[in-house]
mmCIF file of C-alpha atoms and ligand atoms in Angstrom:
data_model
loop_
_atom_site.group_PDB
_atom_site.id
_atom_site.type_symbol
_atom_site.label_atom_id
_atom_site.label_comp_id
_atom_site.label_asym_id
_atom_site.label_seq_id
_atom_site.Cartn_x
_atom_site.Cartn_y
_atom_site.Cartn_z
ATOM 1 C CA MET A 601 0.000 0.000 0.000
ATOM 2 C CA LEU A 602 2.833 2.452 0.898
ATOM 3 C CA LYS A 603 4.564 1.764 -2.431
ATOM 4 C CA LYS A 604 1.317 2.265 -4.339
ATOM 5 C CA ILE A 605 0.596 5.623 -2.657
ATOM 6 C CA ILE A 606 4.146 6.892 -3.161
ATOM 7 C CA GLY A 607 3.900 5.760 -6.802
ATOM 8 C CA LYS A 608 0.779 7.898 -7.250
ATOM 9 C CA ALA A 609 2.579 10.962 -5.869
ATOM 10 C CA GLN A 610 5.608 10.275 -8.093
ATOM 11 C CA GLU A 611 3.332 10.167 -11.132
ATOM 12 C CA GLY A 612 1.766 13.493 -10.081
ATOM 13 C CA LYS A 613 -1.584 11.928 -9.239
ATOM 14 C CA ALA A 614 -3.700 13.335 -6.412
ATOM 15 C CA LEU A 615 -3.767 11.395 -3.146
ATOM 16 C CA THR A 616 -7.096 10.744 -1.453
ATOM 17 C CA ARG A 617 -7.911 11.503 2.181
ATOM 18 C CA GLU A 618 -7.731 7.736 2.833
ATOM 19 C CA ASP A 619 -4.219 7.610 1.321
ATOM 20 C CA CYS A 620 -3.105 10.441 3.600
ATOM 21 C CA LEU A 621 -4.660 8.823 6.654
ATOM 22 C CA PHE A 622 -2.807 5.580 5.859
ATOM 23 C CA LEU A 623 0.489 7.505 5.620
ATOM 24 C CA LEU A 624 -0.101 9.397 8.856
ATOM 25 C CA GLU A 625 -0.820 6.174 10.737
ATOM 26 C CA ILE A 626 2.748 4.947 10.022
ATOM 27 C CA GLU A 627 5.061 5.311 13.043
ATOM 28 C CA GLU A 628 7.515 8.146 12.442
ATOM 29 C CA HIS A 629 10.462 6.097 13.766
ATOM 30 C CA SER A 630 9.814 3.197 11.367
ATOM 31 C CA TYR A 631 11.596 2.125 8.183
ATOM 32 C CA GLU A 632 8.395 2.989 6.270
ATOM 33 C CA SER A 633 8.493 6.557 7.594
ATOM 34 C CA GLY A 634 12.070 6.869 6.318
ATOM 35 C CA VAL A 635 10.904 5.698 2.903
ATOM 36 C CA LEU A 636 8.010 8.140 2.693
ATOM 37 C CA ARG A 637 10.082 11.052 3.958
ATOM 38 C CA GLY A 638 12.799 10.241 1.422
ATOM 39 C CA ALA A 639 10.236 10.000 -1.370
ATOM 40 C CA ALA A 640 8.686 13.355 -0.430
ATOM 41 C CA SER A 641 12.102 14.995 -0.386
ATOM 42 C CA ALA A 642 13.053 13.562 -3.798
ATOM 43 C CA ILE A 643 9.748 14.636 -5.390
ATOM 44 C CA ARG A 644 10.038 18.181 -4.049
ATOM 45 C CA ARG A 645 13.702 18.538 -5.048
ATOM 46 C CA GLU A 646 12.969 17.336 -8.547
ATOM 47 C CA LYS A 647 10.270 20.018 -8.884
ATOM 48 C CA THR A 648 12.458 22.832 -7.568
ATOM 49 C CA ASP A 649 15.776 21.761 -9.123
ATOM 50 C CA ASN A 650 16.975 21.171 -5.545
ATOM 51 C CA SER A 651 16.340 24.809 -4.560
ATOM 52 C CA ALA A 652 15.245 26.177 -1.215
ATOM 53 C CA ILE A 653 13.817 29.556 -0.323
ATOM 54 C CA LEU A 654 14.651 31.746 2.606
ATOM 55 C CA LEU A 655 11.880 33.869 4.121
ATOM 56 C CA GLY A 656 12.020 36.443 6.891
ATOM 57 C CA GLN A 657 9.232 37.412 9.266
ATOM 58 C CA ILE A 658 9.055 40.608 11.283
ATOM 59 C CA GLY A 659 6.379 40.831 13.974
ATOM 60 C CA VAL A 660 5.661 44.558 13.770
ATOM 61 C CA GLU A 661 3.157 44.995 16.602
ATOM 62 C CA SER A 662 1.551 43.125 19.458
ATOM 63 C CA SER A 663 -1.251 43.550 21.976
ATOM 64 C CA PRO A 664 -3.435 41.317 24.121
ATOM 65 C CA CYS A 665 -5.176 39.669 21.165
ATOM 66 C CA PRO A 666 -8.942 39.021 20.977
ATOM 67 C CA GLY A 667 -8.152 35.903 18.909
ATOM 68 C CA GLY A 668 -7.599 34.372 22.346
ATOM 69 C CA CYS A 669 -5.683 31.385 20.934
ATOM 70 C CA ARG A 670 -4.899 29.036 23.819
ATOM 71 C CA PHE A 671 -1.435 28.257 22.448
ATOM 72 C CA CYS A 672 -0.295 31.797 21.645
ATOM 73 C CA ALA A 673 1.811 34.173 23.717
ATOM 74 C CA PHE A 674 -0.612 37.040 22.850
ATOM 75 C CA GLY A 675 -4.012 35.459 23.720
ATOM 76 C CA GLU A 676 -5.916 38.169 25.634
ATOM 77 C CA ASP A 677 -6.902 35.944 28.579
ATOM 78 C CA HIS A 678 -3.399 34.835 29.520
ATOM 79 C CA THR A 679 -0.830 37.155 27.898
ATOM 80 C CA SER A 680 1.593 39.320 29.831
ATOM 81 C CA PHE A 681 2.464 41.370 26.703
ATOM 82 C CA LYS A 682 1.415 45.016 26.627
ATOM 83 C CA LYS A 683 0.560 46.978 23.496
ATOM 84 C CA TYR A 684 3.696 47.384 21.408
ATOM 85 C CA ARG A 685 4.476 48.821 17.990
ATOM 86 C CA MET A 686 7.921 48.513 16.445
ATOM 87 C CA PRO A 687 9.613 51.919 16.001
ATOM 88 C CA ASP A 688 10.468 52.916 12.422
ATOM 89 C CA ALA A 689 14.233 52.807 12.915
ATOM 90 C CA GLU A 690 14.057 49.267 14.276
ATOM 91 C CA LEU A 691 11.832 48.143 11.422
ATOM 92 C CA GLU A 692 14.302 49.599 8.920
ATOM 93 C CA ASN A 693 17.243 47.888 10.633
ATOM 94 C CA LYS A 694 15.467 44.554 10.618
ATOM 95 C CA ILE A 695 14.521 44.841 6.937
ATOM 96 C CA ASP A 696 18.114 45.739 6.086
ATOM 97 C CA ALA A 697 19.455 42.801 8.103
ATOM 98 C CA PHE A 698 17.115 40.322 6.397
ATOM 99 C CA CYS A 699 17.870 41.663 2.925
ATOM 100 C CA ALA A 700 21.614 42.362 3.280
ATOM 101 C CA ALA A 701 22.723 39.294 1.319
ATOM 102 C CA GLY A 702 20.178 39.873 -1.461
ATOM 103 C CA ASP A 703 18.880 36.298 -1.290
ATOM 104 C CA LEU A 704 15.659 36.692 0.703
ATOM 105 C CA TYR A 705 12.725 35.283 -1.304
ATOM 106 C CA GLY A 706 10.017 36.953 0.774
ATOM 107 C CA LEU A 707 9.530 39.141 3.817
ATOM 108 C CA TYR A 708 6.469 38.664 6.029
ATOM 109 C CA LEU A 709 5.067 41.510 8.067
ATOM 110 C CA MET A 710 3.081 40.086 10.961
ATOM 111 C CA ALA A 711 0.416 41.906 12.980
ATOM 112 C CA MET A 712 -2.294 40.762 15.408
ATOM 113 C CA HIS A 713 -5.807 39.532 14.559
ATOM 114 C CA ASP A 714 -7.149 43.082 15.035
ATOM 115 C CA TYR A 715 -4.803 45.501 13.341
ATOM 116 C CA SER A 716 -4.847 49.105 12.184
ATOM 117 C CA ARG A 717 -5.264 49.131 8.429
ATOM 118 C CA ASP A 718 -3.552 52.510 8.069
ATOM 119 C CA PHE A 719 -0.553 51.476 10.147
ATOM 120 C CA TYR A 720 -0.262 48.183 8.320
ATOM 121 C CA LEU A 721 -0.470 49.793 4.865
ATOM 122 C CA GLU A 722 2.159 52.326 5.902
ATOM 123 C CA THR A 723 4.396 49.485 7.102
ATOM 124 C CA VAL A 724 3.970 47.675 3.794
ATOM 125 C CA HIS A 725 4.916 50.842 1.880
ATOM 126 C CA LYS A 726 8.046 51.226 3.999
ATOM 127 C CA ALA A 727 9.061 47.601 3.514
ATOM 128 C CA ARG A 728 8.363 47.630 -0.232
ATOM 129 C CA ASN A 729 10.453 50.783 -0.671
ATOM 130 C CA ARG A 730 13.346 49.442 1.380
ATOM 131 C CA ALA A 731 13.592 45.757 0.359
ATOM 132 C CA PRO A 732 15.129 44.858 -3.013
ATOM 133 C CA LYS A 733 12.724 44.115 -5.864
ATOM 134 C CA THR A 734 13.848 40.479 -5.756
ATOM 135 C CA THR A 735 12.324 40.125 -2.272
ATOM 136 C CA GLN A 736 8.553 39.722 -2.230
ATOM 137 C CA ILE A 737 6.481 41.291 0.554
ATOM 138 C CA TRP A 738 3.990 38.975 2.269
ATOM 139 C CA ALA A 739 1.249 39.781 4.795
ATOM 140 C CA ASN A 740 0.425 37.855 7.960
ATOM 141 C CA ILE A 741 -2.653 39.511 9.474
ATOM 142 C CA GLY A 742 -6.077 38.677 10.906
ATOM 143 C CA ASP A 743 -9.320 38.083 9.030
ATOM 144 C CA THR A 744 -9.544 40.619 6.218
ATOM 145 C CA ASP A 745 -11.882 41.454 3.345
ATOM 146 C CA LYS A 746 -11.097 41.349 -0.346
ATOM 147 C CA GLU A 747 -10.994 45.151 -0.638
ATOM 148 C CA MET A 748 -8.162 45.469 1.892
ATOM 149 C CA PHE A 749 -6.266 42.670 0.174
ATOM 150 C CA ALA A 750 -6.663 44.584 -3.097
ATOM 151 C CA GLU A 751 -5.187 47.660 -1.332
ATOM 152 C CA LEU A 752 -2.304 45.575 -0.054
ATOM 153 C CA ARG A 753 -1.695 44.231 -3.526
ATOM 154 C CA LYS A 754 -1.542 47.789 -4.878
ATOM 155 C CA ALA A 755 0.957 48.626 -2.130
ATOM 156 C CA GLY A 756 3.252 45.847 -3.313
ATOM 157 C CA VAL A 757 2.184 42.751 -1.356
ATOM 158 C CA SER A 758 2.571 39.516 -3.353
ATOM 159 C CA GLY A 759 0.943 37.037 -1.027
ATOM 160 C CA VAL A 760 -0.613 36.308 2.328
ATOM 161 C CA TYR A 761 -0.128 33.721 5.056
ATOM 162 C CA HIS A 762 -3.468 32.633 6.440
ATOM 163 C CA VAL A 763 -4.683 29.472 8.125
ATOM 164 C CA CYS A 764 -7.777 27.856 9.508
ATOM 165 C CA ARG A 765 -6.084 26.362 12.545
ATOM 166 C CA LEU A 766 -6.557 22.933 14.046
ATOM 167 C CA ARG A 767 -9.533 23.188 16.446
ATOM 168 C CA GLU A 768 -10.200 26.747 15.297
ATOM 169 C CA GLY A 769 -13.171 28.013 17.299
ATOM 170 C CA ALA A 770 -12.460 25.615 20.175
ATOM 171 C CA ASP A 771 -8.859 26.447 21.040
ATOM 172 C CA THR A 772 -9.345 29.951 19.610
ATOM 173 C CA LYS A 773 -12.174 32.505 19.768
ATOM 174 C CA LEU A 774 -12.231 32.821 15.985
ATOM 175 C CA ASP A 775 -14.785 31.484 13.528
ATOM 176 C CA PRO A 776 -13.358 28.767 11.221
ATOM 177 C CA GLU A 777 -15.694 29.867 8.410
ATOM 178 C CA LYS A 778 -14.362 33.435 8.579
ATOM 179 C CA ARG A 779 -10.812 32.086 8.486
ATOM 180 C CA LYS A 780 -11.598 30.125 5.310
ATOM 181 C CA GLN A 781 -13.444 33.085 3.788
ATOM 182 C CA THR A 782 -10.336 35.221 4.364
ATOM 183 C CA MET A 783 -8.295 32.613 2.477
ATOM 184 C CA ARG A 784 -10.721 32.872 -0.436
ATOM 185 C CA ASN A 785 -10.530 36.695 -0.209
ATOM 186 C CA VAL A 786 -6.744 36.460 -0.660
ATOM 187 C CA LEU A 787 -7.133 34.481 -3.871
ATOM 188 C CA ASP A 788 -10.033 36.644 -5.129
ATOM 189 C CA ALA A 789 -7.813 39.717 -4.747
ATOM 190 C CA GLY A 790 -5.237 38.093 -7.037
ATOM 191 C CA LEU A 791 -2.712 37.390 -4.280
ATOM 192 C CA LYS A 792 -0.858 34.165 -3.589
ATOM 193 C CA LEU A 793 -1.904 32.150 -0.559
ATOM 194 C CA TYR A 794 0.424 30.445 1.871
ATOM 195 C CA THR A 795 -1.138 28.165 4.451
ATOM 196 C CA CYS A 796 -0.098 25.592 7.004
ATOM 197 C CA VAL A 797 -1.400 22.740 9.144
ATOM 198 C CA GLU A 798 -0.908 24.294 12.558
ATOM 199 C CA PRO A 799 -0.340 24.356 15.440
ATOM 200 C CA ILE A 800 0.063 20.562 15.665
ATOM 201 C CA GLY A 801 0.092 19.128 19.190
ATOM 202 C CA PRO A 802 0.200 15.598 20.619
ATOM 203 C CA GLU A 803 -3.585 15.613 21.117
ATOM 204 C CA HIS A 804 -4.477 16.046 17.434
ATOM 205 C CA GLY A 805 -5.721 12.925 15.684
ATOM 206 C CA ASN A 806 -4.707 11.938 12.162
ATOM 207 C CA GLU A 807 -8.242 12.506 10.829
ATOM 208 C CA GLU A 808 -8.057 16.130 12.008
ATOM 209 C CA LEU A 809 -4.707 16.584 10.302
ATOM 210 C CA VAL A 810 -6.054 15.176 7.025
ATOM 211 C CA GLU A 811 -9.135 17.438 7.060
ATOM 212 C CA ASN A 812 -6.964 20.458 7.788
ATOM 213 C CA MET A 813 -4.342 19.743 5.118
ATOM 214 C CA PHE A 814 -7.039 19.478 2.441
ATOM 215 C CA ILE A 815 -8.285 23.030 3.160
ATOM 216 C CA GLY A 816 -5.087 24.327 1.573
ATOM 217 C CA ILE A 817 -4.837 21.651 -1.115
ATOM 218 C CA ASP A 818 -8.442 22.207 -2.253
ATOM 219 C CA LEU A 819 -8.036 26.007 -2.322
ATOM 220 C CA GLY A 820 -4.905 25.837 -4.496
ATOM 221 C CA VAL A 821 -2.220 27.356 -2.287
ATOM 222 C CA PHE A 822 1.148 28.623 -3.463
ATOM 223 C CA GLN A 823 2.849 27.305 -0.338
ATOM 224 C CA HIS A 824 1.730 24.631 2.087
ATOM 225 C CA ALA A 825 3.437 23.741 5.361
ATOM 226 C CA ALA A 826 3.313 22.040 8.738
ATOM 227 C CA MET A 827 4.035 23.651 12.095
ATOM 228 C CA ARG A 828 4.175 22.046 15.510
ATOM 229 C CA ARG A 829 2.794 23.880 18.497
ATOM 230 C CA ILE A 830 5.520 25.199 20.739
ATOM 231 C CA ALA A 831 4.587 24.841 24.403
ATOM 232 C CA VAL A 832 4.614 28.518 25.387
ATOM 233 C CA PRO A 833 4.996 28.915 29.175
ATOM 234 C CA GLY A 834 1.821 30.475 30.624
ATOM 235 C CA SER A 835 -0.418 29.451 27.698
ATOM 236 C CA PRO A 836 -3.365 27.140 28.493
ATOM 237 C CA LEU A 837 -2.230 24.395 26.074
ATOM 238 C CA TYR A 838 1.278 24.267 27.543
ATOM 239 C CA ALA A 839 0.279 21.197 29.572
ATOM 240 C CA TYR A 840 -0.146 19.105 26.395
ATOM 241 C CA GLY A 841 3.552 19.437 25.562
ATOM 242 C CA GLN A 842 4.918 19.138 22.020
ATOM 243 C CA ILE A 843 5.285 16.572 19.249
ATOM 244 C CA SER A 844 8.827 15.608 18.231
ATOM 245 C CA GLU A 845 10.574 17.112 15.238
ATOM 246 C CA LEU A 846 10.583 13.630 13.671
ATOM 247 C CA ARG A 847 6.784 13.476 13.898
ATOM 248 C CA LEU A 848 6.572 16.974 12.381
ATOM 249 C CA ALA A 849 8.852 15.845 9.551
ATOM 250 C CA HIS A 850 6.625 12.818 8.921
ATOM 251 C CA ILE A 851 3.537 15.072 8.700
ATOM 252 C CA THR A 852 5.431 17.528 6.467
ATOM 253 C CA ALA A 853 6.294 14.658 4.117
ATOM 254 C CA VAL A 854 2.669 13.503 3.955
ATOM 255 C CA ILE A 855 1.479 17.035 3.053
ATOM 256 C CA ALA A 856 4.213 17.258 0.398
ATOM 257 C CA LEU A 857 3.135 13.917 -1.118
ATOM 258 C CA ALA A 858 -0.545 14.900 -0.917
ATOM 259 C CA SER A 859 0.259 18.173 -2.726
ATOM 260 C CA ALA A 860 2.346 16.573 -5.481
ATOM 261 C CA ALA A 861 -0.516 16.880 -7.986
ATOM 262 C CA SER A 862 -1.262 20.510 -7.127
ATOM 263 C CA PRO A 863 -0.504 22.831 -10.070
ATOM 264 C CA SER A 864 -0.416 25.893 -7.801
ATOM 265 C CA LEU A 865 2.006 24.603 -5.170
ATOM 266 C CA SER A 866 5.483 26.046 -5.629
ATOM 267 C CA TYR A 867 7.009 25.605 -2.169
ATOM 268 C CA MET A 868 6.567 23.489 0.910
ATOM 269 C CA GLY A 869 7.475 24.834 4.360
ATOM 270 C CA ALA A 870 7.936 23.619 7.927
ATOM 271 C CA HIS A 871 8.066 25.693 11.116
ATOM 272 C CA GLU A 872 10.223 26.193 13.019
ATOM 273 C CA PRO A 873 13.403 25.448 11.043
ATOM 274 C CA GLY A 874 14.684 21.907 11.671
ATOM 275 C CA ALA A 875 17.003 19.717 9.617
ATOM 276 C CA ILE A 876 14.763 16.625 9.707
ATOM 277 C CA CYS A 877 11.829 18.498 8.139
ATOM 278 C CA PHE A 878 14.086 20.061 5.532
ATOM 279 C CA SER A 879 15.292 16.586 4.556
ATOM 280 C CA SER A 880 11.701 15.308 4.341
ATOM 281 C CA GLY A 881 10.008 17.461 1.710
ATOM 282 C CA ALA A 882 10.218 21.039 3.019
ATOM 283 C CA GLU A 883 12.319 23.730 1.327
ATOM 284 C CA ALA A 884 10.754 27.053 2.493
ATOM 285 C CA MET A 885 12.468 28.169 5.714
ATOM 286 C CA THR A 886 11.557 31.249 7.775
ATOM 287 C CA ALA A 887 13.936 33.314 9.882
ATOM 288 C CA GLU A 888 12.141 35.393 12.510
ATOM 289 C CA SER A 889 12.525 38.747 14.224
ATOM 290 C CA GLY A 890 10.289 41.035 16.301
ATOM 291 C CA VAL A 891 7.274 39.683 18.175
ATOM 292 C CA ASN A 892 6.378 36.009 17.704
ATOM 293 C CA PRO A 893 3.311 34.056 18.943
ATOM 294 C CA ARG A 894 5.621 31.176 19.944
ATOM 295 C CA ASP A 895 7.917 33.277 22.087
ATOM 296 C CA THR A 896 7.715 35.119 25.397
ATOM 297 C CA LYS A 897 10.418 37.657 24.424
ATOM 298 C CA ILE A 898 9.381 40.889 22.697
ATOM 299 C CA ASP A 899 12.083 40.297 20.063
ATOM 300 C CA THR A 900 12.278 36.651 19.062
ATOM 301 C CA SER A 901 15.643 37.197 17.324
ATOM 302 C CA VAL A 902 17.277 37.136 20.779
ATOM 303 C CA ASN A 903 15.513 33.907 21.763
ATOM 304 C CA ARG A 904 13.630 31.367 19.578
ATOM 305 C CA GLY A 905 13.893 33.087 16.187
ATOM 306 C CA MET A 906 16.678 31.895 13.903
ATOM 307 C CA ASP A 907 18.550 34.450 11.813
ATOM 308 C CA THR A 908 19.142 34.145 8.068
ATOM 309 C CA GLY A 909 22.743 32.946 8.560
ATOM 310 C CA ARG A 910 21.705 29.944 10.624
ATOM 311 C CA CYS A 911 18.870 29.184 8.196
ATOM 312 C CA ARG A 912 21.202 29.373 5.185
ATOM 313 C CA LYS A 913 23.649 27.014 6.907
ATOM 314 C CA MET A 914 20.871 24.548 7.773
ATOM 315 C CA LEU A 915 19.591 24.557 4.184
ATOM 316 C CA TYR A 916 23.156 23.925 2.940
ATOM 317 C CA ASP A 917 23.553 21.065 5.422
ATOM 318 C CA CYS A 918 20.270 19.601 4.191
ATOM 319 C CA GLY A 919 21.839 19.379 0.731
ATOM 320 C CA PHE A 920 20.061 22.144 -1.182
ATOM 321 C CA ALA A 921 22.083 23.365 -4.149
ATOM 322 C CA TYR A 922 20.395 26.742 -4.722
ATOM 323 C CA LEU A 923 18.493 29.532 -3.042
ATOM 324 C CA ARG A 924 15.756 31.206 -5.067
ATOM 325 C CA ARG A 925 15.060 34.894 -4.922
ATOM 326 C CA GLY A 926 11.531 36.281 -5.127
ATOM 327 C CA ASP A 927 11.845 36.639 -8.907
ATOM 328 C CA GLU A 928 12.689 32.882 -9.028
ATOM 329 C CA SER A 929 16.291 33.546 -10.062
ATOM 330 C CA LYS A 930 18.731 31.064 -8.500
ATOM 331 C CA ILE A 931 21.879 31.617 -6.423
ATOM 332 C CA PRO A 932 24.250 28.689 -5.783
ATOM 333 C CA LEU A 933 24.056 27.655 -2.128
ATOM 334 C CA ASP A 934 27.662 26.547 -1.782
ATOM 335 C CA PHE A 935 30.504 27.000 0.695
ATOM 336 C CA ALA A 936 31.469 30.348 -0.855
ATOM 337 C CA CYS A 937 27.902 31.605 -0.353
ATOM 338 C CA LEU A 938 28.080 30.668 3.340
ATOM 339 C CA GLU A 939 31.458 32.381 3.678
ATOM 340 C CA ASN A 940 30.336 35.558 1.887
ATOM 341 C CA THR A 941 27.187 35.881 3.969
ATOM 342 C CA ASN A 942 28.790 35.109 7.376
ATOM 343 C CA SER A 943 26.681 31.990 7.638
ATOM 344 C CA LEU A 944 29.335 29.508 8.725
HETATM 345 S S1 LIG B 1380 -2.327 33.291 17.139
HETATM 346 FE FE1 LIG B 1380 -2.759 35.255 16.162
HETATM 347 S S2 LIG B 1380 -5.003 35.483 16.368
HETATM 348 FE FE2 LIG B 1380 -4.383 33.922 17.860
HETATM 349 S S3 LIG B 1380 -4.067 35.058 19.794
HETATM 350 FE FE3 LIG B 1380 -2.075 34.877 18.732
HETATM 351 S S4 LIG B 1380 -1.885 36.789 17.554
HETATM 352 FE FE4 LIG B 1380 -4.050 36.541 18.123
#
């Protein structure tokens, strides 16, 4: 059965929900898991000519968030964060740091569920004017209508990260239907959509994972991904703990195989960066700075967030031969690249 399902993915045929459930039921420490993770990696690398992409995310503001997500450092009922907005000079420094080597594919600007449209548009303008043209600007914001996405597109945004989370509406105060409508609004505004199965914890069953992964596959996303929930101290779901990176890599590989027939899918991600995932079908890696829902520090770059140098080095160690810029041009990811970018 495993061979048959992998064969379908290799031939570019769509996997069914039953196929994905079968794959997820395999133990991640088994020989069969090694085979499926290897197959996912080979399929993805063949599609991308063994290229990876490097993304940067800047959390530009935070506040006790009405999203109330029980896993997030900003949930209004348990957060200790106060209202914060990144000063201009700091934003500029962070953009410059992310873009210094000229190899950043995309830069995310992250705000809370409720955000000021004027402030966010202004931030986008600043980022678009400062980042090189070969770096795309991506939005990571709360539920938004098509008109605002059209404004963001005019301001230079190329795509949007948006998810309908696992147990949305139960572990969050947000409406899963509104989350999905926002994803459709992104596409209707002519923007690319990046989604993710997240935040995966030990309590999530395989059926839930399958249903969630098909939201993105059925919508036709540009990037799909998997992210494990980080047990944030003080958050209500902390007590559940975390899944292992190996389990996350197994899930990443299943999503990559399930997406093999998708004509829209260009890149596959995994969060946070980890070498097992990036040897199992993921190639889109995100460095992080500023506020971060998985961190208790106001600037994640001094704690959880990895910088571009460490990401570049990890991608090299995972055997990728190229980095792609946001215009899809390729840069060799070799030892000289690591030396020149202080990534060793
Ligand atoms: S995950 Fe996002 S929407 Fe949920 S509480 Fe955190 S910032 Fe708000």
